[in-house]
Amino acid sequence: MATETGGRRALARPTAAREAVSPLAGEVARRHRSNAGMATRRFFRHRLAVAGLVVTVALISVALFAPVIAPTSYKDASLIDANKFPSREFLLGTDAIGHDYLSRIIYGLRTSLLVGFAAVAVAIAIGIPLGLLAGLRGGWADFLVMRVVEVMTAFPGILFAIFLVTVVGSGVGNVILVIGVTSWVTLCRLLRAQLLTLREQEYVTAARSIGANELSVAVKHLLPNALAPLIVAVTLAIPTAIFTEAGLSFLGIGINEPTPSLGKMVADSAQFIRVYWHLALFPTLAIALAMLGFTFVGDGLRDALDPRQQ
Amino acid sequence: MARYILGRLASLVFVLFAVSVITFLLMHAVPGGPFDTGERRLPEATRQAQLEKWGLDGPLWQQYLRYMGGALRGDLGVPFQSPTETVGGVIARTWPTTVKIGLLTIGVAYPLGLALGFVAALRQNTVLDYAVSLGATAGLIIPNFVVAIWLILILSVQLDWLPTGGWGEPSHYVMPVLAYALAPTALVARYTRASLLEVLRADYVRTARAKGLAERRVLGAHVARNAAIPFVTVLLPEVPNILTGSIFIEAAFRVPGLGRYFVTSTFTRDYPMIMALVLLVAALWGITYLLTDLLYTVLDPRIRLAGMPVGR
């Protein structure tokens, strides 16, 4: 229904020039664009999603250009300036060692986002192949993958992450690895479930009955249709990874000095909280902002890409 | 039905077995043992004697069998971090604190979330509804240790009403419970709202109204019962989560509960304690999932679980 309206609208547009070059390519490109166009329009109608997108883009830019934006390096400290409240000189104050707190937060954000994106990349690298294996192959492969998934879900996520970090040690690389290893299950299960449902659809049976082989059915029909929910799940996995990193560092087993981490800053602030409120407030605000931004984008994508599922 | 439950229990036992083996292997794969973490290195002879005393000599499979043999008879061993107690003793001493916070949290979160969800659904698309929905979304996303810090900043630092942390007096309960209750309240409110809205639109509700039933009876007899189904499946699994406590909440408010042992045990290579905690949590989750699925069939007789016979 929705595609039909989009198609008609696109037909009305004067695209004769392109069609003259290759009518078929024009047809495909146009349909593709109108679908994506509608999803984009649905996304931008969503006020929270747009706000989330603005916040997310701002945070990513701050993290990317940290060396340019931050007033000082995250390592610079002078004990004379320790424990200063926010002022014109130090916009967010300084911590107990005399770091400029704004710089620490900017670099902490950079750590958060780096861990968030990289950990999700690890989760994708594990979860997607296993999900494909289970969903397309079925049989023994499916049975084995699902038993692994079952055991993984019996370990409560954050506890497993704590446990693994003490096994492999702390530090940025290990934290990324641990979060990736503990969060692939969602992606794997989702992809498998999608593939199992899609396999039974009429158009897949139709493709098979006209002689399409399994590989082309998988590539042309199953994967593109499983993509939308997967994109949403991947987007929503980022704030979860950010949260896990902050949590591990809050407990003192995540990122090591001198790399700044928002979670560690929150933990360090606790003993001074009665006096130096700024040490506790700003990193918690940064964590909350990052979590909210990415989650709203994910929720908005869900509504935009899959309008049936509200 | 009995066969189905037996099958599920068998699969639970398999999962627990796998979890115990994996935990055991990972634990021992960690470089360094419980007697290598101190300030000074122990003399080799003493170290050997200690390893023998705690049953840490011999091949891994032997250690595993010895541990599981004891565990199945209810002997969970002695925690290395406080050798004067037993693992069972430590759990018995600290878990009640965690459970107390957990039960209070459930007591606050579920009724409050239910009420908020109800109000939001019945006043759909009003300012009230938007406020509840937005608040619920934020409550679910913002990490609870962040909320804990904000509570301390407002209630302790700014208003000076409550101590920043500690344990023993009733005033120590308030902030942990509030911080811990936010997420479940949000979850309950969200699901209550969604499932109520769906049920309110159902044909049988329109029929009930059309035949002139009082609104109270419509809501009580028709709406509430059907709206309870997603409630059970989504919210029951939250219970073990809440009862095993939040490590973050206990760390933020310095509560002497079970939570901190999850961190200290892996640090000190306290093998018996780690095993006990992991198995405790895994067992609680497994049992809750089973109960959830069973309750599901009771609430909605149309639902048949895979592997369940057709005529019960």
PDB file of C-alpha atoms in Angstrom, chain A residues 48 147 150-160 162-164 166-168 239 243-244 246-248 250-253 262-263 266-267 269-270 273-278 280-281 283-285 287-288 291-293 295-296 299, chain B residues 11-12 14-15 18-20 22-24 26-27 29-31 134 137-138 141-146 149-150 152-153 156-157 160 162-164 190 241 247-249 251-252 254 262-263 266-267 269 274 277-278 281-282 285 289:
ATOM      1  CA  LEU A  48      12.236  13.011  19.899  1.00  0.00           C
ATOM      2  CA  ARG A 147      22.288 -23.849  22.892  1.00  0.00           C
ATOM      3  CA  GLU A 150      20.731 -20.177  25.823  1.00  0.00           C
ATOM      4  CA  VAL A 151      23.825 -20.535  27.988  1.00  0.00           C
ATOM      5  CA  MET A 152      24.839 -16.949  27.219  1.00  0.00           C
ATOM      6  CA  THR A 153      21.448 -15.625  28.321  1.00  0.00           C
ATOM      7  CA  ALA A 154      21.674 -17.593  31.564  1.00  0.00           C
ATOM      8  CA  PHE A 155      24.616 -15.363  32.460  1.00  0.00           C
ATOM      9  CA  PRO A 156      23.148 -11.983  33.363  1.00  0.00           C
ATOM     10  CA  GLY A 157      24.831  -9.509  30.989  1.00  0.00           C
ATOM     11  CA  ILE A 158      26.622  -7.125  33.314  1.00  0.00           C
ATOM     12  CA  LEU A 159      27.774  -9.908  35.666  1.00  0.00           C
ATOM     13  CA  PHE A 160      29.241 -11.831  32.781  1.00  0.00           C
ATOM     14  CA  ILE A 162      32.452  -8.112  35.123  1.00  0.00           C
ATOM     15  CA  PHE A 163      33.602 -11.695  35.217  1.00  0.00           C
ATOM     16  CA  LEU A 164      35.188 -11.550  31.773  1.00  0.00           C
ATOM     17  CA  THR A 166      38.717  -9.824  35.434  1.00  0.00           C
ATOM     18  CA  VAL A 167      39.665 -12.755  33.208  1.00  0.00           C
ATOM     19  CA  VAL A 168      41.149 -10.736  30.345  1.00  0.00           C
ATOM     20  CA  PRO A 239      23.834   3.014  24.078  1.00  0.00           C
ATOM     21  CA  PHE A 243      26.218   2.064  29.563  1.00  0.00           C
ATOM     22  CA  THR A 244      28.220  -1.127  30.170  1.00  0.00           C
ATOM     23  CA  ALA A 246      30.432   3.444  32.136  1.00  0.00           C
ATOM     24  CA  GLY A 247      29.197   0.817  34.608  1.00  0.00           C
ATOM     25  CA  LEU A 248      32.387  -1.248  34.543  1.00  0.00           C
ATOM     26  CA  PHE A 250      32.179   3.039  37.776  1.00  0.00           C
ATOM     27  CA  LEU A 251      32.973  -0.219  39.576  1.00  0.00           C
ATOM     28  CA  GLY A 252      36.661   0.383  38.987  1.00  0.00           C
ATOM     29  CA  ILE A 253      37.253  -2.467  36.537  1.00  0.00           C
ATOM     30  CA  LEU A 262      32.876   9.091  32.350  1.00  0.00           C
ATOM     31  CA  GLY A 263      31.988   6.131  34.581  1.00  0.00           C
ATOM     32  CA  VAL A 266      31.480   9.454  38.513  1.00  0.00           C
ATOM     33  CA  ALA A 267      33.017   6.894  40.859  1.00  0.00           C
ATOM     34  CA  SER A 269      33.525  12.055  42.487  1.00  0.00           C
ATOM     35  CA  ALA A 270      31.594  10.118  45.140  1.00  0.00           C
ATOM     36  CA  ILE A 273      30.216  14.826  46.525  1.00  0.00           C
ATOM     37  CA  ARG A 274      29.206  16.873  49.574  1.00  0.00           C
ATOM     38  CA  VAL A 275      31.542  19.708  48.611  1.00  0.00           C
ATOM     39  CA  TYR A 276      32.544  19.399  44.986  1.00  0.00           C
ATOM     40  CA  TRP A 277      29.136  18.749  43.440  1.00  0.00           C
ATOM     41  CA  HIS A 278      30.377  19.666  39.961  1.00  0.00           C
ATOM     42  CA  ALA A 280      29.539  14.338  40.151  1.00  0.00           C
ATOM     43  CA  LEU A 281      27.038  16.349  38.136  1.00  0.00           C
ATOM     44  CA  PRO A 283      29.925  13.352  33.962  1.00  0.00           C
ATOM     45  CA  THR A 284      26.505  11.941  34.941  1.00  0.00           C
ATOM     46  CA  LEU A 285      24.839  14.494  32.675  1.00  0.00           C
ATOM     47  CA  ILE A 287      26.361   9.800  30.283  1.00  0.00           C
ATOM     48  CA  ALA A 288      22.623  10.493  30.403  1.00  0.00           C
ATOM     49  CA  MET A 291      22.309   7.310  26.348  1.00  0.00           C
ATOM     50  CA  LEU A 292      19.194   9.369  25.587  1.00  0.00           C
ATOM     51  CA  GLY A 293      20.522  10.639  22.242  1.00  0.00           C
ATOM     52  CA  THR A 295      18.299   5.545  22.159  1.00  0.00           C
ATOM     53  CA  PHE A 296      15.951   8.159  20.696  1.00  0.00           C
ATOM     54  CA  ASP A 299      13.518   4.311  18.574  1.00  0.00           C
TER      55      ASP A 299
ATOM     56  CA  SER B  11      16.992 -28.132  29.906  1.00  0.00           C
ATOM     57  CA  LEU B  12      17.451 -25.900  32.965  1.00  0.00           C
ATOM     58  CA  PHE B  14      21.711 -28.632  31.232  1.00  0.00           C
ATOM     59  CA  VAL B  15      22.098 -24.845  31.198  1.00  0.00           C
ATOM     60  CA  ALA B  18      27.084 -25.692  31.134  1.00  0.00           C
ATOM     61  CA  VAL B  19      27.228 -22.441  33.105  1.00  0.00           C
ATOM     62  CA  SER B  20      29.086 -24.162  35.958  1.00  0.00           C
ATOM     63  CA  ILE B  22      32.229 -22.523  31.689  1.00  0.00           C
ATOM     64  CA  THR B  23      32.542 -20.486  34.880  1.00  0.00           C
ATOM     65  CA  PHE B  24      34.894 -23.041  36.361  1.00  0.00           C
ATOM     66  CA  LEU B  26      37.169 -19.342  32.850  1.00  0.00           C
ATOM     67  CA  MET B  27      37.927 -18.878  36.533  1.00  0.00           C
ATOM     68  CA  ALA B  29      42.025 -19.705  33.010  1.00  0.00           C
ATOM     69  CA  VAL B  30      42.672 -16.390  34.755  1.00  0.00           C
ATOM     70  CA  PRO B  31      46.390 -15.940  35.335  1.00  0.00           C
ATOM     71  CA  LEU B 134       8.442  10.524  28.198  1.00  0.00           C
ATOM     72  CA  THR B 137      11.403   6.319  28.354  1.00  0.00           C
ATOM     73  CA  ALA B 138      13.958   8.418  30.209  1.00  0.00           C
ATOM     74  CA  ILE B 141      17.420   4.629  29.537  1.00  0.00           C
ATOM     75  CA  ILE B 142      19.306   6.578  32.191  1.00  0.00           C
ATOM     76  CA  PRO B 143      21.619   4.207  34.129  1.00  0.00           C
ATOM     77  CA  ASN B 144      20.625   3.708  37.760  1.00  0.00           C
ATOM     78  CA  PHE B 145      23.991   4.785  39.161  1.00  0.00           C
ATOM     79  CA  VAL B 146      23.549   8.089  37.354  1.00  0.00           C
ATOM     80  CA  ILE B 149      24.220  10.327  42.010  1.00  0.00           C
ATOM     81  CA  TRP B 150      21.471  12.802  41.086  1.00  0.00           C
ATOM     82  CA  ILE B 152      22.445  12.222  46.369  1.00  0.00           C
ATOM     83  CA  LEU B 153      23.067  15.664  44.852  1.00  0.00           C
ATOM     84  CA  SER B 156      21.642  14.880  50.506  1.00  0.00           C
ATOM     85  CA  VAL B 157      23.810  17.711  49.243  1.00  0.00           C
ATOM     86  CA  ASP B 160      20.363  17.802  53.369  1.00  0.00           C
ATOM     87  CA  LEU B 162      19.160  12.152  53.873  1.00  0.00           C
ATOM     88  CA  PRO B 163      22.652  10.704  54.466  1.00  0.00           C
ATOM     89  CA  THR B 164      24.674  10.163  51.267  1.00  0.00           C
ATOM     90  CA  ARG B 190       5.022   1.443  29.652  1.00  0.00           C
ATOM     91  CA  ASN B 241      16.863  -9.259  38.514  1.00  0.00           C
ATOM     92  CA  ILE B 247      25.831  -3.883  42.073  1.00  0.00           C
ATOM     93  CA  PHE B 248      25.739  -0.218  41.060  1.00  0.00           C
ATOM     94  CA  ILE B 249      23.132   0.830  43.588  1.00  0.00           C
ATOM     95  CA  ALA B 251      28.240   0.605  45.338  1.00  0.00           C
ATOM     96  CA  ALA B 252      26.749   4.100  44.991  1.00  0.00           C
ATOM     97  CA  ARG B 254      27.664   1.837  50.215  1.00  0.00           C
ATOM     98  CA  PHE B 262      30.170 -10.039  42.492  1.00  0.00           C
ATOM     99  CA  VAL B 263      33.032  -7.598  42.021  1.00  0.00           C
ATOM    100  CA  THR B 266      36.367 -11.985  40.743  1.00  0.00           C
ATOM    101  CA  PHE B 267      39.110  -9.658  41.927  1.00  0.00           C
ATOM    102  CA  ARG B 269      39.979 -15.086  42.613  1.00  0.00           C
ATOM    103  CA  ILE B 274      32.158 -16.862  42.184  1.00  0.00           C
ATOM    104  CA  LEU B 277      26.964 -16.417  42.886  1.00  0.00           C
ATOM    105  CA  VAL B 278      26.875 -17.299  39.190  1.00  0.00           C
ATOM    106  CA  VAL B 281      21.702 -16.050  39.582  1.00  0.00           C
ATOM    107  CA  ALA B 282      21.459 -18.494  36.691  1.00  0.00           C
ATOM    108  CA  TRP B 285      16.567 -16.757  36.106  1.00  0.00           C
ATOM    109  CA  TYR B 289      11.431 -18.091  32.887  1.00  0.00           C
TER     110      TYR B 289
END
